[in-house]
Every structure is written in C-alpha cells, then in structure tokens.
Amino acid sequence: MAGRTVCFGFLLIGLIFVAAPAQAAKLYVTNMSDDSLSIIEATGKDPKRWSVTWTIPVGKMPHVPVLSPDGKRLYVTMAGSDEVWVFDPATNKVLKKISLGVKPTHIIFSPDASSAYVSLETSQELAIIDAATASVVTKIPVGLEPHVHVAAHDDEAAAGSDQRLVQPHRDAQDHVVRRVQRTGEQLR
C-alpha cells in the first residue's frame, strides 16, 4: 500500500476494538460514495503505520458500523438499501442481510448485548433486532429523523430525534407508553 492514495468521499469511523496484545486492533470505515467498507489494521500506537487491509463492496450508502460487545459480529447499516448487514469480523464475510424500514442509519447494542437498536430515519421508527437470531423483533414509532445514541443500563433504548428523546416502553397492547422531551419534561 506504500505510495497509494486512498480517497474516501464520505466516511464514518466505526468502533475500534482492542485485540490481544500480539494482534492489531481494527477500525471499520464506511465509504458512502463508493458503497464499500474498509478495514484498517491499527498496528501499534503510531497511526502513520496503519493501513487499509480490506475494502469490501457492500449495500447502498453504508452508514454506521458497530461491533457486537463480544466482538463476534459486525453490524453495518445500509441507509440506501434499507438493510443492516451482519458480518463475521474474523472472515469479513456477510452472514446475513436484515431488511428494515426506510433508511436505517445508526445502531447500538443493549447493555446485555441481546438486542441491537437501529434508527430508521425516514420511516421514523426504532427497530429492535434480536442479536442471537439476527431478526427484527419489533419496530417502534418515534420522532422525526431519529438517531440512536445510547442504551440505558436498565435496557431501555433511547432514540434521539430533533424534537425529543424517546424512551420506548411497551404495554401489553404494544403501545409506546412513555416519551420524554429533551428538556426532561414527562409527556406520558
């Protein structure tokens, strides 16, 4: 790779995970302009020595890569193809493509790693994926252009939107029963 210039039109940097001391950490970078995922080997502390070791063609508009807490799965939102792709980070192979609502953008895992929460920007929903089966459990209507930022310690997903912070809780009839504005004012 020496002397080669790598241009990324638009990129988002995924989660760095620290591997065993003898191994390099990996950095996952989505390249929205050319629909690819780059993997950078972060060998040592000097970033000038790091290099792209893989570039994988993926779905349209890859947005956010997130490594599962156990490091065994890499989830990548494909905002332009309305999917989340699940990779095996050991082999860099696609294990599953999960169809979702319109424009999945951000993704996080629940504190216990049993669920992945995906914001669906255009359909204004929060999708909940069962991490064990990589299948959609439910979708919860939220506010305009939601972005998932954090999962609370008591396993309540929190999806931020430009209007409010939503903490979805479902009652027996599968209705959202509590929403909280950004100011902290209780709505229901």
XYZ file of C-alpha atoms in Angstrom:
188
model
C 0.000 0.000 0.000
C 3.018 2.287 0.158
C 2.659 5.281 -2.118
C -1.020 4.598 -2.772
C -3.503 7.346 -2.048
C -6.871 6.161 -0.833
C -9.682 8.672 -1.250
C -12.928 8.400 0.678
C -15.767 10.651 -0.462
C -17.577 10.436 2.854
C -16.619 8.184 5.675
C -17.710 7.270 9.118
C -15.380 5.553 11.514
C -16.716 2.541 13.368
C -15.773 1.136 16.691
C -12.166 0.307 17.456
C -11.786 -2.872 19.413
C -8.656 -3.748 21.275
C -7.461 -7.225 20.426
C -4.876 -9.321 22.210
C -1.522 -7.501 22.503
C 0.004 -9.586 19.667
C -2.808 -8.633 17.280
C -3.695 -5.345 15.678
C -6.878 -3.517 16.545
C -9.284 -2.971 13.675
C -11.004 0.176 12.537
C -14.139 -0.167 10.362
C -14.804 2.695 7.952
C -17.910 3.028 5.797
C -17.400 4.695 2.425
C -20.784 6.051 1.347
C -19.593 7.423 -2.003
C -18.470 4.053 -3.350
C -20.653 1.686 -1.278
C -17.819 -0.103 0.471
C -16.459 -0.949 3.909
C -12.748 -0.509 4.600
C -10.921 -2.295 7.377
C -7.821 -0.630 8.773
C -5.279 -2.605 10.778
C -4.264 -0.340 13.649
C -0.882 -1.886 14.390
C 0.994 -0.146 17.188
C 0.449 3.337 18.560
C 1.694 5.244 15.514
C -1.261 5.851 13.131
C 1.204 6.583 10.303
C 1.909 2.841 10.253
C -1.748 1.808 9.975
C -3.113 0.681 6.628
C -6.269 -0.434 4.854
C -6.116 -4.226 4.631
C -9.574 -4.933 3.169
C -12.147 -2.994 1.205
C -15.416 -4.860 0.810
C -18.236 -3.906 -1.589
C -21.476 -3.543 0.407
C -25.057 -2.260 0.021
C -26.047 1.255 -0.940
C -24.951 4.079 1.358
C -23.254 2.171 4.192
C -23.655 4.382 7.214
C -22.605 3.133 10.661
C -20.565 0.036 11.555
C -20.875 -1.330 15.100
C -19.080 -4.306 16.578
C -21.084 -6.535 18.924
C -19.884 -6.369 22.543
C -18.371 -9.875 22.295
C -16.543 -8.931 19.072
C -18.068 -11.819 17.115
C -20.355 -9.835 14.792
C -20.092 -6.558 12.907
C -23.409 -4.850 12.106
C -23.440 -2.184 9.373
C -26.445 -0.030 8.497
C -27.053 0.359 4.747
C -29.078 3.560 4.558
C -29.615 3.358 0.790
C -30.675 -0.295 0.621
C -32.840 -0.299 3.792
C -30.897 -3.128 5.427
C -28.478 -3.994 8.189
C -25.712 -6.351 7.130
C -24.165 -8.712 9.669
C -20.533 -9.685 9.112
C -18.175 -12.165 10.732
C -15.201 -9.905 11.588
C -12.843 -12.909 11.642
C -13.519 -13.696 7.963
C -15.037 -10.383 6.744
C -17.878 -12.369 5.160
C -21.543 -11.362 5.193
C -23.589 -13.687 7.405
C -26.999 -12.093 6.963
C -28.802 -9.130 5.413
C -31.686 -7.893 7.574
C -34.420 -5.961 5.747
C -35.732 -2.988 7.726
C -37.752 0.184 7.273
C -36.665 3.131 5.231
C -33.124 4.467 5.733
C -31.515 2.686 8.710
C -28.788 4.970 9.951
C -27.494 4.474 13.493
C -27.171 1.305 15.526
C -26.212 0.399 19.094
C -26.408 -2.687 21.276
C -28.342 -3.098 24.507
C -26.157 -3.249 27.635
C -26.646 -7.024 27.832
C -25.891 -7.398 24.083
C -29.134 -9.303 23.459
C -30.599 -6.637 21.174
C -29.448 -4.181 18.557
C -31.363 -0.909 18.237
C -31.490 0.673 14.775
C -32.862 4.119 13.987
C -34.913 4.197 10.788
C -34.578 7.810 9.760
C -37.171 8.147 7.008
C -39.811 5.774 8.395
C -39.351 7.446 11.830
C -39.027 4.211 13.788
C -36.688 2.379 16.122
C -36.160 -1.223 15.004
C -35.182 -3.787 17.611
C -33.149 -6.747 16.362
C -32.663 -9.955 18.352
C -28.874 -10.348 18.301
C -28.998 -14.143 18.717
C -31.174 -14.696 15.644
C -30.353 -11.510 13.704
C -34.066 -10.958 13.102
C -36.376 -7.995 13.668
C -38.399 -8.265 16.889
C -40.436 -5.082 16.520
C -40.452 -1.513 15.262
C -41.468 1.391 17.488
C -42.722 4.686 16.019
C -40.608 7.581 17.330
C -39.976 11.208 16.312
C -38.676 12.834 13.156
C -35.303 11.628 11.874
C -34.359 9.514 14.911
C -30.746 8.723 15.746
C -29.946 6.097 18.364
C -27.344 7.419 20.798
C -27.386 5.339 23.954
C -28.992 2.354 25.611
C -29.711 2.930 29.287
C -28.399 0.485 31.859
C -31.868 -0.864 32.591
C -32.129 -1.909 28.904
C -34.356 0.989 27.817
C -33.446 2.096 24.323
C -33.095 5.827 23.862
C -33.538 7.290 20.394
C -32.769 10.952 19.974
C -34.603 12.982 17.384
C -34.561 16.636 16.561
C -37.721 17.047 18.634
C -37.394 14.777 21.650
C -35.634 11.953 23.384
C -37.779 8.834 23.297
C -37.547 6.031 25.802
C -39.881 3.395 24.425
C -41.702 1.128 26.818
C -44.364 -1.182 25.542
C -47.542 -2.047 27.380
C -49.496 -5.292 26.866
C -51.167 -3.841 23.745
C -47.755 -2.999 22.200
C -48.142 0.797 22.580
C -45.408 3.250 23.467
C -46.324 4.359 26.969
C -43.664 6.928 27.839
C -41.911 9.689 25.923
C -39.555 12.236 27.390
C -38.742 15.577 25.788
C -35.139 16.691 25.571
C -35.818 19.139 28.362
C -36.706 16.177 30.590
C -40.392 17.032 30.797
C -42.544 13.920 31.126
C -45.089 13.721 28.278
C -46.856 10.476 29.313
